[in-house]
Coordinates of C-alpha atoms and ligand atoms in Angstrom, one line a residue:
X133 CA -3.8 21.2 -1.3
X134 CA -0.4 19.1 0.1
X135 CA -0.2 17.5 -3.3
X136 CA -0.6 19.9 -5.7
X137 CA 0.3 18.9 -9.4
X138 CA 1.5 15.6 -8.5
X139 CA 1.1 12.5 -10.1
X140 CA 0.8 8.8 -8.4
X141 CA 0.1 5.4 -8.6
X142 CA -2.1 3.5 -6.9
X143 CA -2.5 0.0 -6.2
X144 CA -5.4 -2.0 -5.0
X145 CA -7.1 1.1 -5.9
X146 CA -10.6 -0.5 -6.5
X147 CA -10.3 -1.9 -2.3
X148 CA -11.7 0.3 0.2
X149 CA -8.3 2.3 1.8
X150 CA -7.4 2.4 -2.0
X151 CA -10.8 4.4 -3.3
X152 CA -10.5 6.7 0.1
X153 CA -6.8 7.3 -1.2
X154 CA -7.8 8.0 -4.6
X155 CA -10.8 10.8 -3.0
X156 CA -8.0 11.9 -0.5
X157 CA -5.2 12.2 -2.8
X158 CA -8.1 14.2 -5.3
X159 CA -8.9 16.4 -2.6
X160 CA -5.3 17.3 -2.2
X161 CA -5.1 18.6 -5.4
X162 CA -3.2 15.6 -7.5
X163 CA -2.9 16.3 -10.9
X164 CA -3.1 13.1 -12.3
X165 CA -3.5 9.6 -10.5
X166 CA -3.2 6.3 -12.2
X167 CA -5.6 3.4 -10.8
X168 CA -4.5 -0.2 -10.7
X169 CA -6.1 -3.4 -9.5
X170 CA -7.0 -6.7 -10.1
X171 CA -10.7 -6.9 -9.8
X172 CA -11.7 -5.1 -13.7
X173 CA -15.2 -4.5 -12.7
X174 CA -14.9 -2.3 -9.6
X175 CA -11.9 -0.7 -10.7
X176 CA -13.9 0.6 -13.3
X177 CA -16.1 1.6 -10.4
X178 CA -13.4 3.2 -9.2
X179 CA -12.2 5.7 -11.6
X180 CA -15.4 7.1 -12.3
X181 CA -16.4 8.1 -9.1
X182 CA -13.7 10.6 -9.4
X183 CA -13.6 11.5 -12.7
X184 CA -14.2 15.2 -13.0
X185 CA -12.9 15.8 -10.1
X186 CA -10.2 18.4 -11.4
X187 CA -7.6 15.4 -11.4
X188 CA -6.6 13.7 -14.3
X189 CA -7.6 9.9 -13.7
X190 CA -6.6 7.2 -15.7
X191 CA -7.0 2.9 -14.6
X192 CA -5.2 -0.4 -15.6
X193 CA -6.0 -3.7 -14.7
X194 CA -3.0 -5.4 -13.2
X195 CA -2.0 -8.4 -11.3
X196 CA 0.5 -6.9 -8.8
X197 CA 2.4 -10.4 -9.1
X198 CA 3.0 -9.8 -12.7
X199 CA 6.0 -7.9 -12.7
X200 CA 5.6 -7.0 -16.3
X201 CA 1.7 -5.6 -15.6
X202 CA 3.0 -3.4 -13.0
X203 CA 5.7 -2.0 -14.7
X204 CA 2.9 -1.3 -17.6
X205 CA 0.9 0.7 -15.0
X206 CA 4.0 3.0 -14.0
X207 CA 5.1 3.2 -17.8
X208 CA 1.4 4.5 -17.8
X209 CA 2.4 7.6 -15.2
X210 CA 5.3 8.5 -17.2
X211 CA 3.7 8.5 -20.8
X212 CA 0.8 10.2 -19.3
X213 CA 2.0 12.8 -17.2
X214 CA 5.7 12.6 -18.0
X215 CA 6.3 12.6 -14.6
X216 CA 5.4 9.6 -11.1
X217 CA 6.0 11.9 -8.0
X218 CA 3.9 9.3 -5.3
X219 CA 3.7 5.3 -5.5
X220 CA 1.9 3.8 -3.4
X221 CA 1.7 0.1 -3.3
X222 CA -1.9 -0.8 -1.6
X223 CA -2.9 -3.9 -2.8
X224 CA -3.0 -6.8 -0.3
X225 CA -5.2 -10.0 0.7
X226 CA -5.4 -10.8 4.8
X227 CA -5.3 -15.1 3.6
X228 CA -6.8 -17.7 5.9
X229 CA -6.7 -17.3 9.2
X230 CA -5.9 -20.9 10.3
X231 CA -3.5 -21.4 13.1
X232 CA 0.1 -21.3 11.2
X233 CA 0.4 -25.2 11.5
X234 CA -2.5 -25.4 9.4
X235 CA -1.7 -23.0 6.7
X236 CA -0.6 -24.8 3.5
X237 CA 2.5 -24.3 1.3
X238 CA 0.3 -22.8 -1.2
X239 CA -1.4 -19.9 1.0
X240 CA 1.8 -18.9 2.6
X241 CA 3.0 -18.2 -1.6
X242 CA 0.0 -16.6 -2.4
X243 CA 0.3 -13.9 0.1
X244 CA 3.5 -13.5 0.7
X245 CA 3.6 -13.7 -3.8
X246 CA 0.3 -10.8 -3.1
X247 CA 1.6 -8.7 -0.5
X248 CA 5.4 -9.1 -0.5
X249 CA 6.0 -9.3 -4.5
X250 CA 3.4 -7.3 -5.3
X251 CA 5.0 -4.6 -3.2
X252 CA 8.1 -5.4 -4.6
X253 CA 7.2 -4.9 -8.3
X254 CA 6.2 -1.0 -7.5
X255 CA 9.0 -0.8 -5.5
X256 CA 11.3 -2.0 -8.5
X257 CA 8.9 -0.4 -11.4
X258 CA 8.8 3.3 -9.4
X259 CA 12.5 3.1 -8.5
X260 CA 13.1 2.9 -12.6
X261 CA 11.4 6.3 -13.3
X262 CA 12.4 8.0 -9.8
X263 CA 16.0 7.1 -10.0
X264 CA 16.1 8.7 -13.2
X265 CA 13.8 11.6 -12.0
X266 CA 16.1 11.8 -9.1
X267 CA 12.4 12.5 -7.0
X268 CA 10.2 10.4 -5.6
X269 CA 8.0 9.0 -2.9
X270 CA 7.4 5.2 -2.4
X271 CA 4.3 5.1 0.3
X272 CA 4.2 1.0 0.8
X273 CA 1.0 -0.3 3.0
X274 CA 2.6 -2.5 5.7
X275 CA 0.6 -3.6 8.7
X276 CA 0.5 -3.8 12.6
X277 CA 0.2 -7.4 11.6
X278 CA 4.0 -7.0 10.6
X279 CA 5.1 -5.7 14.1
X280 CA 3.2 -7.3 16.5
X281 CA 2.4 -11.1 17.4
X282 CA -1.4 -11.4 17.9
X283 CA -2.3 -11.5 14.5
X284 CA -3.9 -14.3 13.9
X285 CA -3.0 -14.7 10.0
X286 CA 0.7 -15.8 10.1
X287 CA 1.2 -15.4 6.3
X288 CA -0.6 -12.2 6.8
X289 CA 1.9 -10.8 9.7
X290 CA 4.7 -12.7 7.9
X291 CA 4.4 -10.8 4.4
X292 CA 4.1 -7.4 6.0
X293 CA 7.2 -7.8 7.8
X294 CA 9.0 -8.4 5.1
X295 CA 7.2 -4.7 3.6
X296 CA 8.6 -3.4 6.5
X297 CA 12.3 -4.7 5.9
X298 CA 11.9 -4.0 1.9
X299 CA 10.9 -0.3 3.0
X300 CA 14.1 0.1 5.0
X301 CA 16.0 -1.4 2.6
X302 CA 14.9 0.3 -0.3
X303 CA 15.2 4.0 1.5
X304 CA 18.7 3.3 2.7
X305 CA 19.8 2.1 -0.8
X306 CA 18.2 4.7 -3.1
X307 CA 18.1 7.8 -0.9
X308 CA 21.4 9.1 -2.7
X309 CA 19.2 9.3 -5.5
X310 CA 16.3 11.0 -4.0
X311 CA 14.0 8.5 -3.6
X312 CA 12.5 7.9 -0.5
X313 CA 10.8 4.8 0.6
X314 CA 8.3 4.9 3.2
X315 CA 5.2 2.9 5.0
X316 CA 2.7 3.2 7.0
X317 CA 1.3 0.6 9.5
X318 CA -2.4 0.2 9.5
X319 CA -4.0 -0.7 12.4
X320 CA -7.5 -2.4 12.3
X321 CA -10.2 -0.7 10.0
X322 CA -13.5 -2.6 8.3
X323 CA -13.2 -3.3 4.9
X324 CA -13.8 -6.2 2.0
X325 CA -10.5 -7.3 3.4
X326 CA -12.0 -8.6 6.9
X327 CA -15.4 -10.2 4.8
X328 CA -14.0 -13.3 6.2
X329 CA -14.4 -12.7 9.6
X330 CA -17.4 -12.5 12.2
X331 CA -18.5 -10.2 14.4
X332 CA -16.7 -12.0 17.0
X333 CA -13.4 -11.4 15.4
X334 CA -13.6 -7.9 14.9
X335 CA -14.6 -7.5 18.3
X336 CA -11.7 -9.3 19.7
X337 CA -9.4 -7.3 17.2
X338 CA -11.2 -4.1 18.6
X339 CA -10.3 -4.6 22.1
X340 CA -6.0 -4.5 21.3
X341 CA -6.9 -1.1 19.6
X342 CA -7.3 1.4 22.6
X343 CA -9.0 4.1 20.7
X344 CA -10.8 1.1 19.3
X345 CA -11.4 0.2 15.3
X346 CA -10.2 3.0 13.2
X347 CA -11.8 3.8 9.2
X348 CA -10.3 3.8 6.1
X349 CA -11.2 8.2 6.2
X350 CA -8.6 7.5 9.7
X351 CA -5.8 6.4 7.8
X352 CA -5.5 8.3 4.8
X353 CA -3.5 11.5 5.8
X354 CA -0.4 9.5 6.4
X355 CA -0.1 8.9 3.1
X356 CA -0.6 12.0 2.2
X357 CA 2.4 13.6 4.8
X358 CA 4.6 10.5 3.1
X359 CA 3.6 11.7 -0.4
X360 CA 3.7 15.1 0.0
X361 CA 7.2 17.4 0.1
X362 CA 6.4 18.0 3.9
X363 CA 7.9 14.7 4.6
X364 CA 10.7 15.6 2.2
X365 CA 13.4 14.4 5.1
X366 CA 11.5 11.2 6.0
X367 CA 13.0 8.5 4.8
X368 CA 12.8 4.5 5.8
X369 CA 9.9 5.5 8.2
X370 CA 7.7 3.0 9.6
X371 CA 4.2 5.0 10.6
X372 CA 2.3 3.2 12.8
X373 CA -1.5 4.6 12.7
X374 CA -3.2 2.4 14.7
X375 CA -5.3 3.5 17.5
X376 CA -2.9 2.5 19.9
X377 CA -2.5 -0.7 19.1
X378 CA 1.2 -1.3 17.9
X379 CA 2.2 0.3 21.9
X380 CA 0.1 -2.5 24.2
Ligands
LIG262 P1 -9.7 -4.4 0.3 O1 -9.9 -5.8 0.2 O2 -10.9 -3.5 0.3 O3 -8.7 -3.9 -0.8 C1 -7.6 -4.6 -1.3 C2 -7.6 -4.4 -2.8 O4 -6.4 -5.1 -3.3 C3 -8.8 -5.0 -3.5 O5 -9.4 -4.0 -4.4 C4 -8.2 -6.2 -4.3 O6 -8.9 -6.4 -5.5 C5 -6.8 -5.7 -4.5 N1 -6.0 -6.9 -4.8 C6 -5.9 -8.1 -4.2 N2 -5.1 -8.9 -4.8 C7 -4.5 -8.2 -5.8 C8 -3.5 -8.5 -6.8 N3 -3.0 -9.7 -6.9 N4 -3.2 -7.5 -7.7 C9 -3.8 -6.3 -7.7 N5 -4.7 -6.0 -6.7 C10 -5.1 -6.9 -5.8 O7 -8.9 -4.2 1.7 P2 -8.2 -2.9 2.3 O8 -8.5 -3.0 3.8 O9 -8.6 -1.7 1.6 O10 -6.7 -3.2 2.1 C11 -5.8 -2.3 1.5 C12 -4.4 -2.5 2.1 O11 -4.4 -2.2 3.5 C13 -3.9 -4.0 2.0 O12 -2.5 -4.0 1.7 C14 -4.1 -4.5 3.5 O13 -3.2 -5.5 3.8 C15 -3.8 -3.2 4.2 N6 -4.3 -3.1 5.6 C16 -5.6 -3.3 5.9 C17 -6.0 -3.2 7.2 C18 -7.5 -3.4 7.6 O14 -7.8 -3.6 8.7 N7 -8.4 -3.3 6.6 C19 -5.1 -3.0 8.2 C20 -3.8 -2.9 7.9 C21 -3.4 -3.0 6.6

């Protein structure tokens, strides 16, 4: 029970790493979690496969690049529980996979607008409540793709870099206050987010993983060490959980 009687946020919460949080961060004993996406339907989905779980669950839609709707969902924490102890900002598309001189203006502002902004918002909208709390954890999802060079979706790679650097940033700036700022990298796992690509790619992505693909149920308990008050010196960490893959 590492998070006992806390209370978080989670974006992209209806995706597949974002429902295994949600039962992870359940079976850890959260008090009350606070689901977010996009996609109305499956959040919906979402929250009541763990309702009455012991955990207090409530869901709002937001578009993480409305700065405003993700400041809603946070205000949500805070008039529901009174407290936000854990954010973690999930919710992410991979984009086309074109080689980078192919990518258009428009994908590379889509998401970078998804994955960097987006992360931004609940960096800036959890900051407002933690700073005042003085406590808090920012868990951010970054990527290999923002460390290494294979990746073959240069937005993609691009926009997690820049989660990496915001991460940093953030942890230096605000850890007077007691807010840390942490994120983990990802490295391969099957989910909607690789619907896009074959059998062939995933094969190809499997063989720079040396313990091979991981699983969402793989990834989960770094999140949990970053929410949790065992990590309570860990600040501006970048946790690579990848099978390997970030040291080839
Ligand atoms: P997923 O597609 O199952 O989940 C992503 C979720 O984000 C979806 O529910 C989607 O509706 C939501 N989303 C997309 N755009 C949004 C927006 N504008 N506002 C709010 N929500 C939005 O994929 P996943 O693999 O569970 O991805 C979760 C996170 O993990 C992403 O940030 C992804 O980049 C990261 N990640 C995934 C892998 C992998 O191999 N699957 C590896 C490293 C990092």
């Amino acid at each position: 029970m590492r998070l006992s009687g806390k209370t978080a946020v989670i974006t992209g919460a209806a995706g597949d790493l974002g429902r295994a949080l949600t039962r992870r961060f359940v079976g850890e004993g959260a008090a009350g979690l606070v689901l977010s996406d996009v996609d109305p339907d499956a959040l919906a989905a979402a929250a009541l496969a763990v309702q009455g779980s012991g955990a207090k669950i409530s869901a709002l839609v937001a578009d993480v690049t409305d700065r405003d709707a993700v400041n809603a969902v946070v205000e949500l924490a805070v008039a529901e529980h009174g407290v936000l102890d854990v954010m973690v900002n999930n919710a992410g598309v991979l984009g086309t996979t074109a080689r980078l001189h192919r990518q258009a203006p428009e994908e590379w502002r889509r998401v970078l607008d998804i994955n960097f902004f987006g992360t931004l918002h609940g960096v800036e909208s959890a900051l407002r409540v933690m700073r005042r709390q003085r406590n808090g954890s920012i868990v951010n999802t970054a990527s290999v793709a923002g460390l290494t060079s294979w990746a073959f979706a240069a937005p993609y790679g691009v926009s997690k870099a820049a989660v990496i650097q915001l991460t940093k940033l953030a942890a230096v700036e605000y850890a007077e206050e007691r807010v840390r700022v942490n994120c983990v990298c990802p490295g391969v796992f099957p989910s909607a987010i690789h619907a896009g690509n074959g059998a062939d790619a995933m094969t190809a992505m499997a063989v720079r993983h040396p313990l091979g693909l991981g699983t969402v149920d793989d990834v989960t308990g770094a999140y949990v060490h970053l929410a949790s008050d065992e990590s309570g010196w860990t600040t501006g960490s970048v946790l690579t959980v990848d099978g390997g893959c970030s040291a080839l």
